[in-house]
């Protein structure tokens, strides 16, 4: 038991594919209404049971005639026929066309008895009860014979056909109102982990609770792959309940997935249930991420245990499980699911296992696709939206070289690279600018990281706040923002940076990479120079100086929550959260372009929205226009 | 009025795009549950309202420590700390880590007060109440700080983002259970035309009724483009009811579509309602097919009138209307919607209007895409499944050359070219073979047409029944089938071809292109030679000799229905339908490969299933194995 949990005998990825491919998750057949058939897969061949059209049908407005009566007719010497009546679409003819006669007929109408051709109305002239036919026609002209479109007994659609609007059109023509389709494979999701809380419920962060990411990501991924997903109630640490739900899911589903079982006791329950009611085929696969994958049977259902971290779970699902669901559903691998691109940077990798590397896509100015690794650790959910797919790096590969062509397996068929990719400082005006762009991607990693990546050539633009050293990249535009200390609204004793250093306050800082931090450190340097000491010496006197936080609002939010007395931040934020503010200075915020991408459409879009900075700045206290 | 209906002032396609683009069909905003958000488009920006994680979190199993206590520790000289307790994921820490102490901690658990780093369990040894730490760690090691993944206040997702499983993951992490999304634009479908009957209802072919194809094709196409479709009850020829429904649809929908109004009175009603309650922007567009397109307003709804023929309606919808719906829904044009390919044949076109040419796709042996025109007339619904998309041919183009590169706009984003394309005879054994192939496309146009197209180099294979002259294409396999006259089961007087010629029977023939017809004509030639006359002379004595039908079963079905006394057909069909049979001979059925495509995967698949002909033939009376 213990032995297994250590995953000593890791299967190769190929073995894992094979074992999962051999699981029987194929569903049965069901009948759906025609209007609900789009996207489904036909279970059986459909043969036509009637002729389409069901009658000889006029395909022009004109006159139904006996072709023989028009032989030799032309503009100079028309054939003159008696008009004996008319036939309209949707009506049974009440006339017969005898030699020397014609019947008026409209497109789609039934050919009257005796007639074998239609003369289009443009080549005729009617006067009184006669019509002059100014052309000759052959038997069958402008007539679609019964069954000419589809004949009864003909093979109309094959089994396995994915139903699109076109197939729905053909089935409509055949009068089919119900369609036999493959059922969607039923996939159950059991989420384990004491710390998980479903979205919408209250979260107790002090007790280490986090929202359950995998359940909903898997639910929608299963549906995207053609499965019907069932999310079982979260069981927390009630192992009896967990066992009961595993067993129930096994009777109700074709495939049961679990994720998030980080605790040994939860894994024990899964092992026990599988041993009692099924068979374990595989425990542990030699890929990174995803080592702790389980594959087995539970009664008549297949079982796959996924890793707990969201990016790992989605990666393993996409690589190993989605193909099996698609296959059972009868879906093809969508053509767009893989795109080729060149590595934007060199990426080292020196581990023995095959790596499924999360990767982002960005187009260069010529539209060629560049691929960059997204590596925030699999615990980070933001990787989910910062990566577009994964690159499989074979075991034993030491590095992927810059410029090397790699294949990216997209997370979803609808994934498309962003129109523009930016990295750098986060800022309230920037958030509003981004809203005006069409599908941008922005990574708020701070000014220093933005400039580093711009230098590597990966993003289309970087956003730098504060002083910037020796940057040759062209400036697209920018603004100026007031920064300082965000404090409680009620009077506090903090009035300056000196007060912060000299007093006894709980402070919250920003990360070293941020431009705000850079300006604070510059100000501390100045104060240290005044006092003839060092910045470090001053910093050590500030409680929380090394307590850094994620986004530009974070310190202010801690002040608002009462867990800090002062935070590094912006006047804009203080105003938005109704807090007090001690101004310490202003800093420029520059939007810098990748010199190789100034021609790219997305960069032009950024330039255009930047022209409107003044109007946005006017709505944000503490931010003002600035030219560069 | 009359003036308008003649569509004298045709708009250019560009004007039509512009007029439709200016229609206001943009929907409002609604809130959906997270699990129902996949595929929807965010109406607003979503900012994080909480830190993720919400607490400083251990990212390894191990010991929570004060980093300072480990400084200098290594394998040779471990730091020994007192273990004061343990913290598990999902539980509030009940210990504090004072200098010189450590707490056992599991991945995902809350860092206990005092601790600032985690030492991974692999670098520690626990004995009694102490732990030996065999490495030194820095503050923050193996700890994810609160907000490190996403910080409260950060911009999480932008407006206009299409929600995929990844975005659902991020929203889950933020605890979002309801998502503000754009409503789907509501599109109403009014189907007009006296002759149309909805699938599932009874069809009176004698009265010229046909099943309504456009309503369901449009319904599913609207949904595919991101709209919410409503199909209004079919109104037939009740113009008051039609007017009432148009007005009701205008109040309930953002866009109203009508199709199939072929009768002048129906068009009158539409004109009158638009004139009373709206405005007509455009009547008639200079494209083929699709000239009679109307664009206008009806109260607050936009209105587009589509042509009646299914392929025309779908082509016009796809070209002009779908982009407007997608735009209102916030969908991107799917990347796969257009594919490039080379023309497989030269195609002439000598009309002034821009042409939207239905086209099929077939891959050559190297996977390069070839494009061929599908031109069965827009009245044929089978064009729907025989074409993959349309090629826009500019007005004034006289021809598309063979080998010329063209762009095919796919009918649906999921459209993919068939794995293998065949043309030729239809046959009961062939139908079963096709069922075993993965996404084949087979055009049952008869032996002669199959050979002609194989000669042009378009299909991957052709199926030829009967004698074949000088064909150099390689034979992949085939079978033999018994052909003759299908007659009523009860005794009839027909015992031979001579009886048919000499007696007074209603006969049903097959088309000239079919191999069955070729064999019948050969037999008539032989009889004519015996009697020292001509085939034509004999044929003229057979009532219905020139009455040809669509599929191989069609003549037999007419016999079964009692509308004919004898039909050209197969022993297999007679047996299947319980009819009598007068054998006239056997004919080979050959599957011939395109010499340039023998390496293509789909052709190899055909070859493989052909190896199994004997077992299928065994189930079909009148068909036997044959080697070539």
Coordinates of N, CA and C in Angstrom, one line a residue, chain B residues 295-409:
Chain B
X295 N -33.0 43.4 -46.9 CA -32.5 43.8 -45.6 C -33.3 45.1 -45.2
X296 N -33.8 45.0 -44.0 CA -34.5 46.2 -43.4 C -34.7 46.1 -41.9
X297 N -35.6 47.0 -41.5 CA -35.9 47.0 -40.0 C -37.4 46.7 -39.9
X298 N -37.7 46.1 -38.8 CA -39.1 45.8 -38.4 C -39.2 46.3 -37.0
X299 N -39.9 47.4 -36.7 CA -39.9 47.9 -35.3 C -38.4 48.0 -34.9
X300 N -38.1 47.4 -33.7 CA -36.8 47.5 -33.2 C -35.9 46.4 -33.7
X301 N -36.4 45.5 -34.4 CA -35.7 44.3 -34.9 C -35.1 44.6 -36.3
X302 N -34.0 44.0 -36.6 CA -33.5 44.0 -37.9 C -34.1 42.8 -38.7
X303 N -34.2 43.0 -40.0 CA -34.9 42.0 -40.8 C -34.0 41.6 -42.0
X304 N -33.8 40.3 -42.3 CA -33.1 39.9 -43.5 C -34.0 38.8 -44.2
X305 N -34.3 39.0 -45.4 CA -35.0 38.0 -46.2 C -34.1 37.2 -47.0
X306 N -34.1 35.9 -46.9 CA -33.1 35.0 -47.5 C -33.8 34.3 -48.7
X307 N -33.0 33.9 -49.7 CA -33.6 33.1 -50.8 C -34.1 31.8 -50.3
X308 N -34.9 31.1 -51.2 CA -35.6 29.9 -50.7 C -34.9 28.6 -50.9
X309 N -34.0 28.5 -51.9 CA -33.3 27.3 -52.1 C -32.3 27.1 -51.0
X310 N -32.2 25.9 -50.5 CA -31.4 25.6 -49.3 C -29.9 26.0 -49.4
X311 N -29.3 25.7 -50.5 CA -27.9 26.0 -50.6 C -27.7 27.5 -50.8
X312 N -28.6 28.2 -51.5 CA -28.6 29.6 -51.6 C -28.8 30.3 -50.2
X313 N -29.8 29.8 -49.5 CA -30.1 30.4 -48.2 C -28.9 30.2 -47.3
X314 N -28.3 29.0 -47.2 CA -27.2 28.8 -46.3 C -26.0 29.6 -46.7
X315 N -25.8 29.7 -48.0 CA -24.6 30.5 -48.5 C -24.8 32.0 -48.2
X316 N -26.0 32.5 -48.4 CA -26.2 33.9 -48.1 C -26.1 34.2 -46.6
X317 N -26.7 33.2 -45.8 CA -26.6 33.3 -44.4 C -25.2 33.4 -43.9
X318 N -24.4 32.4 -44.4 CA -23.0 32.3 -44.0 C -22.2 33.5 -44.4
X319 N -22.5 34.0 -45.6 CA -21.7 35.1 -46.1 C -22.0 36.5 -45.5
X320 N -23.3 36.7 -45.3 CA -23.7 38.1 -44.9 C -24.3 38.2 -43.5
X321 N -25.0 37.1 -43.1 CA -25.7 37.2 -41.8 C -24.9 36.7 -40.6
X322 N -24.3 35.5 -40.8 CA -23.5 34.9 -39.7 C -22.5 35.9 -39.1
X323 N -21.7 36.6 -39.9 CA -20.8 37.6 -39.3 C -21.4 38.6 -38.4
X324 N -22.6 39.0 -38.8 CA -23.3 40.0 -37.9 C -23.7 39.4 -36.6
X325 N -24.2 38.2 -36.7 CA -24.6 37.5 -35.4 C -23.4 37.2 -34.5
X326 N -22.4 36.7 -35.2 CA -21.1 36.5 -34.4 C -20.6 37.8 -33.7
X327 N -20.7 38.8 -34.5 CA -20.2 40.1 -34.0 C -21.0 40.5 -32.8
X328 N -22.3 40.4 -32.9 CA -23.2 40.8 -31.8 C -23.0 39.9 -30.6
X329 N -22.7 38.6 -30.9 CA -22.5 37.7 -29.8 C -21.2 37.8 -29.1
X330 N -20.3 38.5 -29.8 CA -18.9 38.7 -29.3 C -18.0 37.5 -29.7
X331 N -18.4 36.7 -30.7 CA -17.6 35.6 -31.1 C -16.6 36.1 -32.1
X332 N -15.4 35.5 -32.1 CA -14.4 35.7 -33.1 C -14.8 34.9 -34.3
X333 N -14.2 35.3 -35.5 CA -14.3 34.4 -36.6 C -13.4 33.3 -36.3
X334 N -13.9 32.0 -36.3 CA -13.0 30.9 -36.0 C -11.9 30.8 -37.0
X335 N -10.7 30.5 -36.4 CA -9.5 30.5 -37.3 C -9.7 29.5 -38.4
X336 N -10.4 28.4 -38.2 CA -10.5 27.3 -39.2 C -11.5 27.7 -40.3
X337 N -12.2 28.8 -40.2 CA -13.3 29.0 -41.1 C -12.9 29.1 -42.5
X338 N -11.7 29.4 -42.8 CA -11.2 29.5 -44.2 C -10.0 28.5 -44.4
X339 N -10.0 27.8 -45.5 CA -8.9 27.0 -45.9 C -8.5 27.3 -47.3
X340 N -7.2 27.2 -47.5 CA -6.6 27.5 -48.9 C -6.5 26.2 -49.6
X341 N -6.7 26.2 -50.9 CA -6.5 25.0 -51.7 C -6.3 25.3 -53.1
X342 N -5.9 24.3 -53.9 CA -5.7 24.6 -55.4 C -6.9 24.0 -56.1
X343 N -7.4 24.7 -57.2 CA -8.5 24.2 -58.0 C -8.1 22.8 -58.6
X344 N -8.9 21.8 -58.4 CA -8.6 20.5 -59.0 C -8.9 20.5 -60.5
X345 N -9.8 21.3 -60.9 CA -10.2 21.4 -62.3 C -10.4 22.8 -62.7
X346 N -10.4 23.1 -64.0 CA -10.7 24.4 -64.5 C -12.2 24.7 -64.4
X347 N -12.6 25.8 -63.9 CA -14.0 26.1 -63.8 C -14.4 27.4 -64.5
X348 N -15.3 27.3 -65.5 CA -15.7 28.5 -66.2 C -16.8 29.2 -65.5
X349 N -16.9 30.5 -65.7 CA -17.9 31.3 -65.1 C -18.0 32.6 -65.9
X350 N -19.1 32.8 -66.5 CA -19.2 34.0 -67.4 C -20.4 34.9 -67.1
X351 N -20.6 35.1 -65.8 CA -21.7 36.0 -65.5 C -21.2 37.2 -64.8
X352 N -22.0 38.3 -64.8 CA -21.5 39.5 -64.3 C -21.5 39.6 -62.8
X353 N -22.4 38.8 -62.1 CA -22.5 38.9 -60.7 C -21.3 38.2 -60.0
X354 N -21.0 38.7 -58.8 CA -20.1 37.9 -58.0 C -20.7 36.5 -57.7
X355 N -19.9 35.5 -57.8 CA -20.4 34.2 -57.5 C -19.9 33.6 -56.2
X356 N -20.8 33.0 -55.5 CA -20.5 32.3 -54.3 C -20.6 30.8 -54.6
X357 N -19.5 30.2 -55.1 CA -19.4 28.9 -55.7 C -19.3 27.8 -54.6
X358 N -20.3 27.0 -54.5 CA -20.2 25.8 -53.5 C -19.0 25.0 -54.0
X359 N -18.2 24.6 -53.0 CA -17.0 23.8 -53.4 C -16.7 22.7 -52.4
X360 N -16.2 21.6 -52.9 CA -15.8 20.5 -52.1 C -14.3 20.5 -51.9
X361 N -13.9 19.8 -50.9 CA -12.4 19.7 -50.6 C -12.0 18.2 -50.7
X362 N -10.8 18.0 -51.2 CA -10.2 16.7 -51.1 C -8.7 16.9 -51.0
X363 N -8.1 16.1 -50.1 CA -6.7 16.2 -50.0 C -6.0 15.3 -51.0
X364 N -4.9 15.7 -51.5 CA -4.1 14.8 -52.4 C -3.2 13.9 -51.5
X365 N -2.4 13.1 -52.2 CA -1.6 12.1 -51.4 C -0.6 12.8 -50.4
X366 N -0.2 14.1 -50.7 CA 0.7 14.8 -49.8 C -0.1 15.6 -48.8
X367 N -1.4 15.5 -48.8 CA -2.2 16.2 -47.8 C -2.5 17.7 -48.3
X368 N -2.1 18.0 -49.5 CA -2.4 19.3 -50.0 C -3.9 19.3 -50.4
X369 N -4.5 20.5 -50.2 CA -6.0 20.6 -50.3 C -6.3 20.9 -51.8
X370 N -7.2 20.1 -52.4 CA -7.7 20.4 -53.7 C -9.2 20.9 -53.6
X371 N -9.6 21.8 -54.4 CA -10.9 22.3 -54.4 C -11.6 22.0 -55.7
X372 N -12.9 21.5 -55.6 CA -13.6 21.3 -56.8 C -15.0 21.9 -56.7
X373 N -15.6 22.4 -57.8 CA -16.9 23.0 -57.7 C -18.0 22.0 -57.5
X374 N -19.0 22.3 -56.7 CA -20.1 21.4 -56.5 C -21.3 22.1 -57.1
X375 N -21.8 21.7 -58.3 CA -22.8 22.4 -58.9 C -24.0 21.6 -59.4
X376 N -24.9 21.3 -58.4 CA -26.0 20.5 -58.7 C -27.2 21.4 -58.9
X377 N -27.0 22.7 -58.9 CA -28.2 23.6 -58.9 C -28.6 23.9 -57.5
X378 N -29.0 25.1 -57.2 CA -29.2 25.4 -55.8 C -30.4 24.7 -55.2
X379 N -31.3 24.1 -56.1 CA -32.5 23.4 -55.6 C -32.1 22.1 -54.9
X380 N -30.9 21.6 -55.1 CA -30.6 20.3 -54.6 C -30.0 20.4 -53.2
X381 N -30.7 19.7 -52.2 CA -30.3 19.7 -50.9 C -29.0 18.9 -50.7
X382 N -28.8 17.9 -51.6 CA -27.6 17.1 -51.4 C -26.3 17.9 -51.5
X383 N -26.4 19.0 -52.3 CA -25.2 19.9 -52.4 C -24.8 20.3 -51.0
X384 N -25.7 20.4 -50.0 CA -25.4 20.8 -48.7 C -24.3 19.9 -48.1
X385 N -24.4 18.6 -48.3 CA -23.4 17.7 -47.7 C -22.3 17.4 -48.7
X386 N -22.4 17.8 -49.9 CA -21.4 17.5 -50.9 C -20.4 18.6 -51.0
X387 N -20.8 19.8 -50.6 CA -19.9 21.0 -50.6 C -19.4 21.2 -49.1
X388 N -18.2 21.7 -49.0 CA -17.6 22.0 -47.7 C -17.7 23.4 -47.4
X389 N -17.8 24.2 -48.4 CA -17.9 25.7 -48.2 C -18.0 26.4 -49.5
X390 N -17.7 27.7 -49.5 CA -17.9 28.4 -50.8 C -16.6 29.2 -51.1
X391 N -16.4 29.3 -52.5 CA -15.3 30.1 -53.0 C -16.0 31.4 -53.6
X392 N -15.5 32.6 -53.1 CA -16.0 33.8 -53.7 C -15.3 34.1 -55.0
X393 N -16.0 34.1 -56.1 CA -15.4 34.4 -57.4 C -15.9 35.8 -57.8
X394 N -14.9 36.7 -57.9 CA -15.3 38.1 -58.2 C -16.0 38.2 -59.5
X395 N -16.9 39.2 -59.5 CA -17.6 39.5 -60.8 C -16.6 39.8 -61.9
X396 N -16.8 39.4 -63.1 CA -15.9 39.6 -64.2 C -14.8 38.6 -64.3
X397 N -14.8 37.6 -63.4 CA -13.8 36.5 -63.6 C -14.4 35.5 -64.6
X398 N -13.6 35.2 -65.6 CA -14.1 34.3 -66.7 C -13.9 32.8 -66.3
X399 N -12.8 32.5 -65.6 CA -12.6 31.2 -65.2 C -11.6 31.1 -64.0
X400 N -11.7 30.0 -63.3 CA -10.7 29.7 -62.3 C -9.9 28.6 -62.9
X401 N -8.5 28.7 -63.0 CA -7.7 27.8 -63.7 C -7.4 26.6 -62.8
X402 N -7.2 25.4 -63.4 CA -6.8 24.3 -62.7 C -5.4 24.6 -62.0
X403 N -5.3 24.3 -60.7 CA -4.1 24.6 -60.0 C -4.0 25.9 -59.4
X404 N -5.0 26.8 -59.7 CA -5.0 28.1 -59.1 C -5.4 28.0 -57.6
X405 N -4.7 28.8 -56.8 CA -5.0 28.8 -55.4 C -6.3 29.6 -55.0
X406 N -7.2 29.0 -54.3 CA -8.4 29.7 -53.9 C -8.6 29.6 -52.5
X407 N -9.5 30.4 -51.9 CA -9.8 30.4 -50.5 C -11.2 29.8 -50.3
X408 N -11.4 28.8 -49.5 CA -12.7 28.2 -49.3 C -13.2 28.6 -47.9
X409 N -14.3 29.3 -47.9 CA -15.0 29.7 -46.6 C -15.9 28.5 -46.2

